[in-house]
Coordinates of C-alpha atoms and ligand atoms in Angstrom, one line a residue:
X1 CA 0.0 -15.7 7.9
X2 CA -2.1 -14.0 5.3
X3 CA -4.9 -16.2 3.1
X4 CA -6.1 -13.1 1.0
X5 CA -4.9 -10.0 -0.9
X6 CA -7.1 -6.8 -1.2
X7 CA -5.9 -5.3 -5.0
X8 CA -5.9 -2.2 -5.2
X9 CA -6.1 -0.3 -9.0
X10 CA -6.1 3.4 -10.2
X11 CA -9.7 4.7 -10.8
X12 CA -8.7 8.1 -12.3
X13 CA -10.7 8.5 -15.7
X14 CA -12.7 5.3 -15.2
X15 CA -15.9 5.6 -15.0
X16 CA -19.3 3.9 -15.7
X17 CA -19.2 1.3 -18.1
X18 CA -15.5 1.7 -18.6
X19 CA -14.8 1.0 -15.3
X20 CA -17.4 -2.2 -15.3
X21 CA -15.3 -3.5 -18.6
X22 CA -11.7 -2.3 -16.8
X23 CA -12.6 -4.4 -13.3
X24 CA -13.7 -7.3 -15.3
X25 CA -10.7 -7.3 -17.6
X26 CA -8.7 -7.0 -14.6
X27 CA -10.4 -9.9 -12.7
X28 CA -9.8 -12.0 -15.8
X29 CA -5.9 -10.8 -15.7
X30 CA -5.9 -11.8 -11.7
X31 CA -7.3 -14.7 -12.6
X32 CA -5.0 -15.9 -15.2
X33 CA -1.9 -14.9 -13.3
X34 CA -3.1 -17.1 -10.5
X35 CA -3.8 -19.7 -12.5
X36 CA -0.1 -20.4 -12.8
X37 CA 0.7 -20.1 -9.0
X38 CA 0.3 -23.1 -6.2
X39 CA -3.2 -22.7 -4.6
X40 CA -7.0 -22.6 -5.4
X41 CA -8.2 -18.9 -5.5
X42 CA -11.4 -17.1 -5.9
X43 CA -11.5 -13.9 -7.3
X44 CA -14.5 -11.5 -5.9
X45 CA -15.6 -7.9 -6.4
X46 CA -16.9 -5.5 -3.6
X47 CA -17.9 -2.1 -4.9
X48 CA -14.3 -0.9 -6.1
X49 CA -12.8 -3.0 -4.5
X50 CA -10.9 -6.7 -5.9
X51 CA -10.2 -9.7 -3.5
X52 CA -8.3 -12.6 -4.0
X53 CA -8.4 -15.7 -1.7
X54 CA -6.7 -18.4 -1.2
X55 CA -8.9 -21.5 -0.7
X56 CA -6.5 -23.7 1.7
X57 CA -2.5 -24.1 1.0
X58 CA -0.9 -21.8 -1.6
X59 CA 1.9 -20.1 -2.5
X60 CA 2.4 -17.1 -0.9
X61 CA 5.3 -15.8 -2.9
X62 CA 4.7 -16.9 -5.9
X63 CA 1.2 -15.2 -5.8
X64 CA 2.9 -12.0 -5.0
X65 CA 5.0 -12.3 -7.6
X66 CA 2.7 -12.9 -10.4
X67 CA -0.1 -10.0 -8.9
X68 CA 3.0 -7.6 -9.2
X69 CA 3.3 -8.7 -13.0
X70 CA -0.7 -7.9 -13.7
X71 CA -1.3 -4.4 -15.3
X72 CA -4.2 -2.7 -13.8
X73 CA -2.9 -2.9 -10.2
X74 CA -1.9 -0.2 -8.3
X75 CA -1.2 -2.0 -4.9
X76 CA -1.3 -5.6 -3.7
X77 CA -2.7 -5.7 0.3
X78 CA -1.9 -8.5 2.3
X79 CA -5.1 -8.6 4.3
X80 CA -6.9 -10.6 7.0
X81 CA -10.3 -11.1 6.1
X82 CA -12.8 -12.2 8.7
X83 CA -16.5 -12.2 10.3
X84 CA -18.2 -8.6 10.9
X85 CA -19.5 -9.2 14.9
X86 CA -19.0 -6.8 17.6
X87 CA -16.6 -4.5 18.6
X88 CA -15.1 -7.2 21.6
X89 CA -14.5 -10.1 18.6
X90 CA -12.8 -6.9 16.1
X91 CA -10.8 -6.1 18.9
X92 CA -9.6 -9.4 19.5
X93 CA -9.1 -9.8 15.5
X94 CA -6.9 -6.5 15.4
X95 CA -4.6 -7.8 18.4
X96 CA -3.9 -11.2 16.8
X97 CA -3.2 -9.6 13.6
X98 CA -0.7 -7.5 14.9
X99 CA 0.3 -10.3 17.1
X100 CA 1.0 -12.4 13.8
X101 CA 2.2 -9.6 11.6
X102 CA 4.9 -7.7 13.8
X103 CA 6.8 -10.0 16.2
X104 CA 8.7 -7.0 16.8
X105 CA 6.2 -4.4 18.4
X106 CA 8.6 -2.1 18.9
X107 CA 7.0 0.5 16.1
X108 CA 4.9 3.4 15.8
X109 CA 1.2 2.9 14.6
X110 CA -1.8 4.7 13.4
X111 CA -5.7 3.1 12.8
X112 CA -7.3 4.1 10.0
X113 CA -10.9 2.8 10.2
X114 CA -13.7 2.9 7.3
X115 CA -17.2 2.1 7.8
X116 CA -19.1 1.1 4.7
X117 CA -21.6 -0.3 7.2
X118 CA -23.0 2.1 8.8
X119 CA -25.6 0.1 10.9
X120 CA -22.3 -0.6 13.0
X121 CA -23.1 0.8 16.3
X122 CA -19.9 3.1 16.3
X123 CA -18.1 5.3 14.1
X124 CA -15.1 5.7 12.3
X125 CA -13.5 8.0 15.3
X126 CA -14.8 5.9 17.7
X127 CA -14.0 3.1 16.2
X128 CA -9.8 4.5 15.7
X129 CA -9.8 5.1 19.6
X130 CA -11.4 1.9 20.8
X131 CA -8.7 0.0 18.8
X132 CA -5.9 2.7 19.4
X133 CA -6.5 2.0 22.8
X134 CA -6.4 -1.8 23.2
X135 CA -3.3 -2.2 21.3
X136 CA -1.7 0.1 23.6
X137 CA -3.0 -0.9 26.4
X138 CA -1.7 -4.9 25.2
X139 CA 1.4 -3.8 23.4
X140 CA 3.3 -1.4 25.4
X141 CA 5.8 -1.2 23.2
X142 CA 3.7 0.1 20.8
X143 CA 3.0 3.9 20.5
X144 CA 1.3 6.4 18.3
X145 CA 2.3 8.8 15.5
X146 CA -0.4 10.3 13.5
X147 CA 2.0 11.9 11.1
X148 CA 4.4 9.0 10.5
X149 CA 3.1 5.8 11.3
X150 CA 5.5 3.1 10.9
X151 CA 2.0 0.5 10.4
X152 CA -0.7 2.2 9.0
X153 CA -3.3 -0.3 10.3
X154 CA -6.5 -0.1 8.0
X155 CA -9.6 -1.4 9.3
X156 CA -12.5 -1.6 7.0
X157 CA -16.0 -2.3 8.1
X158 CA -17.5 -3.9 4.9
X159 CA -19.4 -7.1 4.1
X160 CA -16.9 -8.5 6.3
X161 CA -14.6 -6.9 8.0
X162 CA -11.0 -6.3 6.4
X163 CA -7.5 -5.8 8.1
X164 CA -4.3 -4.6 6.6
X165 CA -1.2 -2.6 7.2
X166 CA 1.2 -3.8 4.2
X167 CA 1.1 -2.7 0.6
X168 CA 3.2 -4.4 -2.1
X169 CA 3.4 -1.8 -5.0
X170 CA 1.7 -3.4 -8.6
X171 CA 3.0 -2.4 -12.3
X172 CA 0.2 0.4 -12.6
X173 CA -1.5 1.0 -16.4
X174 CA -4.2 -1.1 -17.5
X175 CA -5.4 -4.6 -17.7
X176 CA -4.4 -6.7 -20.7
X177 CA -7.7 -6.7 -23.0
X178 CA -9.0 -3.5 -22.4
X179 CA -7.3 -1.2 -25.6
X180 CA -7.7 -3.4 -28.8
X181 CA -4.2 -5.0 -30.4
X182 CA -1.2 -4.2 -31.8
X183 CA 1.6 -5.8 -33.5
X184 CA 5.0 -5.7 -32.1
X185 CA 8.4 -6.0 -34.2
X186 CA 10.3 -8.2 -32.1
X187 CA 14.1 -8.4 -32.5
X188 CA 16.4 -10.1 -30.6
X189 CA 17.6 -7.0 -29.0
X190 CA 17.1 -4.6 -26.3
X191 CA 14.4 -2.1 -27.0
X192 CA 11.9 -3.8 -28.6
X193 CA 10.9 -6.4 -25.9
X194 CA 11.0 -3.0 -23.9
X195 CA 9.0 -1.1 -26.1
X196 CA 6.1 -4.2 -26.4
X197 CA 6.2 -4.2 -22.5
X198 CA 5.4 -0.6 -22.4
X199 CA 2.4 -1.1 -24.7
X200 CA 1.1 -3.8 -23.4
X201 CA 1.0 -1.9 -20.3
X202 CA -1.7 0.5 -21.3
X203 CA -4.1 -2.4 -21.4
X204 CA -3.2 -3.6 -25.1
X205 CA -3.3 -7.0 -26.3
X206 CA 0.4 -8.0 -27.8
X207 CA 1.3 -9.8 -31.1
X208 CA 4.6 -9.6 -32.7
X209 CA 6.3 -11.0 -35.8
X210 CA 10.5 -11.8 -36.0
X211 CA 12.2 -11.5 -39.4
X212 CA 14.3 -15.1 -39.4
X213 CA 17.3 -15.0 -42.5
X214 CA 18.2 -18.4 -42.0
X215 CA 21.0 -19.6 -42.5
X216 CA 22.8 -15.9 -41.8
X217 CA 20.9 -15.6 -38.6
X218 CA 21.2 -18.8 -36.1
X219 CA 18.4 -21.0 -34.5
X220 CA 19.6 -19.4 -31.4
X221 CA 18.8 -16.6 -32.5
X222 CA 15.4 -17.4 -33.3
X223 CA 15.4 -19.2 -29.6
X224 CA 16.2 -16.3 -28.3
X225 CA 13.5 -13.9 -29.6
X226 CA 11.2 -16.9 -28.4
X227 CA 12.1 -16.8 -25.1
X228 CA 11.8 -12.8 -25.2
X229 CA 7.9 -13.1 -26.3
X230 CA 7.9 -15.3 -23.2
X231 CA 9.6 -12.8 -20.9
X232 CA 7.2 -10.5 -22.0
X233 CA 4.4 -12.6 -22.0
X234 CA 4.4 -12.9 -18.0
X235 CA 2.6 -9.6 -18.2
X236 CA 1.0 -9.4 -21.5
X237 CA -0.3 -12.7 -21.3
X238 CA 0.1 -15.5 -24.7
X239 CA 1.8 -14.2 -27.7
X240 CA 0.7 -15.0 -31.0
X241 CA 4.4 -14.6 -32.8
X242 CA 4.8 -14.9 -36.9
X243 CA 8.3 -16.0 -37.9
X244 CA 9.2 -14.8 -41.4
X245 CA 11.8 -16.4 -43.7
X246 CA 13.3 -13.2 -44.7
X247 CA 16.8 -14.2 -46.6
X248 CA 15.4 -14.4 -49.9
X249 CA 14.3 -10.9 -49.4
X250 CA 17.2 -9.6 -47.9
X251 CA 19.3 -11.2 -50.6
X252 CA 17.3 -9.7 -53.6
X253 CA 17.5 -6.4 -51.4
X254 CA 21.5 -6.7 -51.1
X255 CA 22.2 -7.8 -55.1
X256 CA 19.4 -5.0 -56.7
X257 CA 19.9 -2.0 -54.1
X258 CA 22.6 0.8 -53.6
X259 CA 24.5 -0.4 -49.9
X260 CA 24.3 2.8 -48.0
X261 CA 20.1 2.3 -48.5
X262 CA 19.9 -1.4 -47.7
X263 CA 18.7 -1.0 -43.9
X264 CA 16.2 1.2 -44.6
X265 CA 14.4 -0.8 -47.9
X266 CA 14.6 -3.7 -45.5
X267 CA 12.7 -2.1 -42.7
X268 CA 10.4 -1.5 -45.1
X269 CA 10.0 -4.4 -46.0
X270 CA 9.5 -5.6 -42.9
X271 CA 6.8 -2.9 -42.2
X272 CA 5.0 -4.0 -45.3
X273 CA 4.8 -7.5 -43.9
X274 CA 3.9 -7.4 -40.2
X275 CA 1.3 -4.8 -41.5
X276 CA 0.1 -7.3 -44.0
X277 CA -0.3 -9.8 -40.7
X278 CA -1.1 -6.6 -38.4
X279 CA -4.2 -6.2 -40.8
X280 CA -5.4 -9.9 -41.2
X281 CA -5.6 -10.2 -37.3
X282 CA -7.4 -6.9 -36.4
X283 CA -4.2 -5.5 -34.9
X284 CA -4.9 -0.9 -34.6
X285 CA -1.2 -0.1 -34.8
X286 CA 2.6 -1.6 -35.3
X287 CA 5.2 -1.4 -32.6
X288 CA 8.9 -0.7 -32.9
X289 CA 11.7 -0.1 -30.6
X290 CA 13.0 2.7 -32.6
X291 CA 14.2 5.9 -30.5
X292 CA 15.5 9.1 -32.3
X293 CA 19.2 9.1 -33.6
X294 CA 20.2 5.9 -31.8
X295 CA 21.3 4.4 -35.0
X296 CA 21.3 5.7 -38.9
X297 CA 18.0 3.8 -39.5
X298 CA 16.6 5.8 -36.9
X299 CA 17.2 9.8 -37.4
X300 CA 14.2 11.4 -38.3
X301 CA 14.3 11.4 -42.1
X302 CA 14.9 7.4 -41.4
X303 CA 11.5 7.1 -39.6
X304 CA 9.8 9.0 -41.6
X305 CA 11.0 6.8 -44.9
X306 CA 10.1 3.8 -42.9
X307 CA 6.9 5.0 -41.9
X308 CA 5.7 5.9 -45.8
X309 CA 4.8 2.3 -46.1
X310 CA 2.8 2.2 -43.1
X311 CA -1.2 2.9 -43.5
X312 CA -1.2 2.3 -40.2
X313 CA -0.3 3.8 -36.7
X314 CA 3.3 2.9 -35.8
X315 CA 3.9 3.1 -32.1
X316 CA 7.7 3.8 -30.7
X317 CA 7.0 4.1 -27.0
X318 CA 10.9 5.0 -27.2
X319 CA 11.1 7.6 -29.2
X320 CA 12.6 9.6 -26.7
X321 CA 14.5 7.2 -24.4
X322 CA 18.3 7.3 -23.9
X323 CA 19.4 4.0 -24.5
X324 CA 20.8 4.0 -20.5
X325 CA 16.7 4.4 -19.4
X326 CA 15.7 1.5 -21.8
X327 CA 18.1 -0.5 -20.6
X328 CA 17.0 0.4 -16.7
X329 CA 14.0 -0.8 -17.9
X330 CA 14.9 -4.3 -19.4
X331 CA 16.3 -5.1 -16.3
X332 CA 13.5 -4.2 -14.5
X333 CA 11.3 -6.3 -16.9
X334 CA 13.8 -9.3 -17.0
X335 CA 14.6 -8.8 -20.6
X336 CA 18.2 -7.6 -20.2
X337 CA 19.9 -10.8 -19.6
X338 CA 18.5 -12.3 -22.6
X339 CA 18.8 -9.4 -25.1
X340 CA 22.4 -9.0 -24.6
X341 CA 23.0 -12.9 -25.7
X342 CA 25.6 -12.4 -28.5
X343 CA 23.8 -14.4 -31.1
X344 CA 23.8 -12.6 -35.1
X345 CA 20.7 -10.5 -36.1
X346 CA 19.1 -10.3 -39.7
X347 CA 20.2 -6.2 -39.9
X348 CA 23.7 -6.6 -38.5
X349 CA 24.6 -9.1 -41.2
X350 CA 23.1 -6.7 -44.1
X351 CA 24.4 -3.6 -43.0
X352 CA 26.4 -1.2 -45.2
X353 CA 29.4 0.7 -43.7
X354 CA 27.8 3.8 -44.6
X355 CA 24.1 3.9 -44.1
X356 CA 22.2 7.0 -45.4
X357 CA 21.0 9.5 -42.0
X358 CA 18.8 11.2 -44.7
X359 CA 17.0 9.1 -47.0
X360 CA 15.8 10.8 -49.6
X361 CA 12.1 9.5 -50.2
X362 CA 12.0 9.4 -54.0
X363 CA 15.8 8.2 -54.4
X364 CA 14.4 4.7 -52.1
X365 CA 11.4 4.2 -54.4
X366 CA 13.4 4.3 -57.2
X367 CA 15.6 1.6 -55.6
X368 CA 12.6 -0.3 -54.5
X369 CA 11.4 0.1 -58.7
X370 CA 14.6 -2.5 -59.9
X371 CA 12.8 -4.8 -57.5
X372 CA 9.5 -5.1 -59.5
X373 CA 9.2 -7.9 -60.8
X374 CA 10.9 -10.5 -58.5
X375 CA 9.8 -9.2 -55.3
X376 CA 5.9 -9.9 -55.6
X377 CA 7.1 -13.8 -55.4
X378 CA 9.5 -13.5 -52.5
X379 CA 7.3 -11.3 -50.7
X380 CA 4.3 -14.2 -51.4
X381 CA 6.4 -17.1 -50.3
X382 CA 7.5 -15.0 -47.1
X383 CA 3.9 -14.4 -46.3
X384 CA 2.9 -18.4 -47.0
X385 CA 5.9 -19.6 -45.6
X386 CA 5.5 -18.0 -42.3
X387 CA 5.4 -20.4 -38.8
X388 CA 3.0 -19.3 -36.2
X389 CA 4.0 -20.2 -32.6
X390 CA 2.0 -19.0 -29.5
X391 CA 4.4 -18.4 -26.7
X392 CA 3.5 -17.9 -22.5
X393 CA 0.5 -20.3 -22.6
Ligands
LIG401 P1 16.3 -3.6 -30.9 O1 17.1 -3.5 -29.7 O2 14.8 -3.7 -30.7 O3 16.8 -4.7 -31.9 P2 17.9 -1.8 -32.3 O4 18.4 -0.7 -31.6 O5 18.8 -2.9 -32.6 O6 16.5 -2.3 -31.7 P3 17.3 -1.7 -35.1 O7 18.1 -2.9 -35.4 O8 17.6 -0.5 -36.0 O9 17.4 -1.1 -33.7 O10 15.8 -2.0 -35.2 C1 14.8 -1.0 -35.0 C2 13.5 -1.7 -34.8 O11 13.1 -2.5 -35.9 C3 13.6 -2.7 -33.6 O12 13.4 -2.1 -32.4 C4 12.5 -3.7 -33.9 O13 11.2 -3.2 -33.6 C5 12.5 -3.7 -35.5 N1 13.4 -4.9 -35.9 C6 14.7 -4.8 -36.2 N2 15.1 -6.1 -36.6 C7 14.1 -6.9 -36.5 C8 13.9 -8.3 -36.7 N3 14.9 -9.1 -37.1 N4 12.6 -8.8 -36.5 C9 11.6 -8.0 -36.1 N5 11.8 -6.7 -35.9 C10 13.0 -6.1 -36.1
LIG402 MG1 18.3 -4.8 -33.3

């Protein structure tokens, strides 16, 4: 029924060169995504506007489905493209496609015409009534409500000339490529596929890095937080993701430090290492799924003992999310199902039974201290020992 999509995307604040660098980011999303689904497309650019086409069979699902996953896109229009003639051959076009489109005519309708070529002998008005006209007159059935249009018909008089009534709704934010990189701590959990998700959708390019503690935590569980970076790579596009050996760490961490402080050195730690990889690969900022009191590890004081180590940006898109909302939101992304898999993590296995809720800065670096000395080594064979897979290509 429909060969081509007209994609629609949010123009607020883009602007001259931005918005030449956002379209073409966006066309190389589209493109991308496509080049997954059944079907040859081509990708073309009218003034604002973004077309998609399929080239003979394709799959007309599937290319839905992976448009809706492409930041950038505000609205996906199934749309009948077709020659620009005369008004006799637009009529005709209009009727078949409402024809094709609505077996059941039994709807209200409005025409909303735009003229981009204005050498077309008539105008937008005249153009509405014309068309209003024949469909009623063909479709009896039909009637119509300027108001609350049940099919808001859009006609648009362009290059060639463009039909469409139906608007599938996209993610929104901004195409993959278009905001530098950042490096996401990916667990096997809930909120941090979330939170990588929610950055990616403001047009930044994802990394992440997983701290392993074989044989404590399971290959499942490293399977797992694999098949999360794939998840999320359906919208962010190929993730570069570092695993890290982390026992001997965690081990050196649990004989040399007080209990109630082990979660918090070992975020540290963990900091201190994906920025170490953050850094080598031009990443602007680290990403955690960390909201405010959910845990001990994460009350204020926690954060901010956890962000000491940082010299760079650390984003928590959650910081304020109930865990019900992040939740809404993994099952929106797909994420859910996975997360909740009941397979060990590396902090679970580690954790005292009473965690400090207010770290006291100086008290943790004097912990840290008693680890001079045999840390530099572990922390070295961590970094060296570290396997790179690149997951969603
Ligand atoms: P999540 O659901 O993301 O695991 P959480 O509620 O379990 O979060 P914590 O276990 O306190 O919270 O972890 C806080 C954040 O630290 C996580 O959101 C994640 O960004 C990071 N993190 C925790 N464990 C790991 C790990 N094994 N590998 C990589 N990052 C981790
Ligand atoms: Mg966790």
């Amino acid at each position: 029924m429909f060969r081509a999509f007209l994609i629609k995307y949010g123009e607020i604040g883009i602007k001259g060169k931005n918005r030449y660098l956002f379209e073409e980011a966006l066309v190389r999303q589209i493109k991308l995504a496509l080049g997954k689904v059944e079907g040859d497309f081509v990708i073309s650019t009218e003034r604002g506007r973004i077309y998609a086409e399929a080239k003979g069979r394709f799959d007309y699902d599937g290319a839905v489905e992976a448009l809706r996953r492409v930041f950038g896109i505000v609205a996906i229009c199934p749309m009948w493209q077709v020659d620009l003639t005369d008004m006799d051959q637009m009529k005709k076009d209009v009727l078949a496609y409402i024809d094709s489109v609505y077996p059941d005519k039994n709807k209200s309708f409005k025409v909303f015409t735009k003229r981009a070529d204005k050498n077309f002998p008539l105008n937008s008005q005249e153009i509405n009534i014309a068309l209003g006209d024949v469909i009623l007159d063909t479709y009896p059935e039909m009637h119509v409500d300027v108001h609350n249009p049940e099919i808001a018909l859009n006609v648009e008089l362009r290059n060639r000339l463009n039909i469409y009534s139906e608007s599938i709704p996209g993610p929104g934010g901004m195409p993959v490529g278009t905001a530098g990189k950042a490096m996401l701590l990916l667990s096997g959990g809930i909120d941090s596929p979330v939170a990588g998700f929610m950055v990616s959708k403001r047009g930044v390019t994802i990394e992440a890095v997983y701290f392993h503690a074989p044989p404590y935590t399971s290959e499942r569980a490293k399977q797992k937080v694999i098949d999360l970076a794939g998840i999320i790579s359906r919208y962010s596009g190929p993730i570069k993701l570092f695993v890290v050996n982390f026992t001997d760490i965690q081990l050196a961490i649990y004989d040399t430090c007080p209990h109630d402080e082990l979660t918090i050195i070992m975020r540290r730690y963990m900091m201190r290492i994906a920025e170490y990889f953050a850094k080598k690969d031009d990443c602007l900022g680290l990403i955690t799924g960390e909201s405010i009191g959910q845990v001990a590890s994460q009350t204020m004081k926690s954060l901010a003992a956890t962000d000491a180590v940082c010299t760079m940006p650390v984003y928590r898109p959650l910081i304020a999310f109930d865990k019900q909302d992040i939740i809404d939101v993994s099952e929106r992304i797909d994420t859910y199902e996975t997360s909740i898999l009941p397979y060990e993590d590396c902090c679970t296995i580690f954790v005292a039974k009473h965690p400090v809720t207010k770290p006291n800065i100086g008290a943790i670096r004097r912990s840290e201290h008693r680890l001079e000395g045999t840390i530099e080594e572990l922390m070295e064979t961590a970094l060296s020992t570290t396997e790179i897979i690149t997951v969603g290509e």
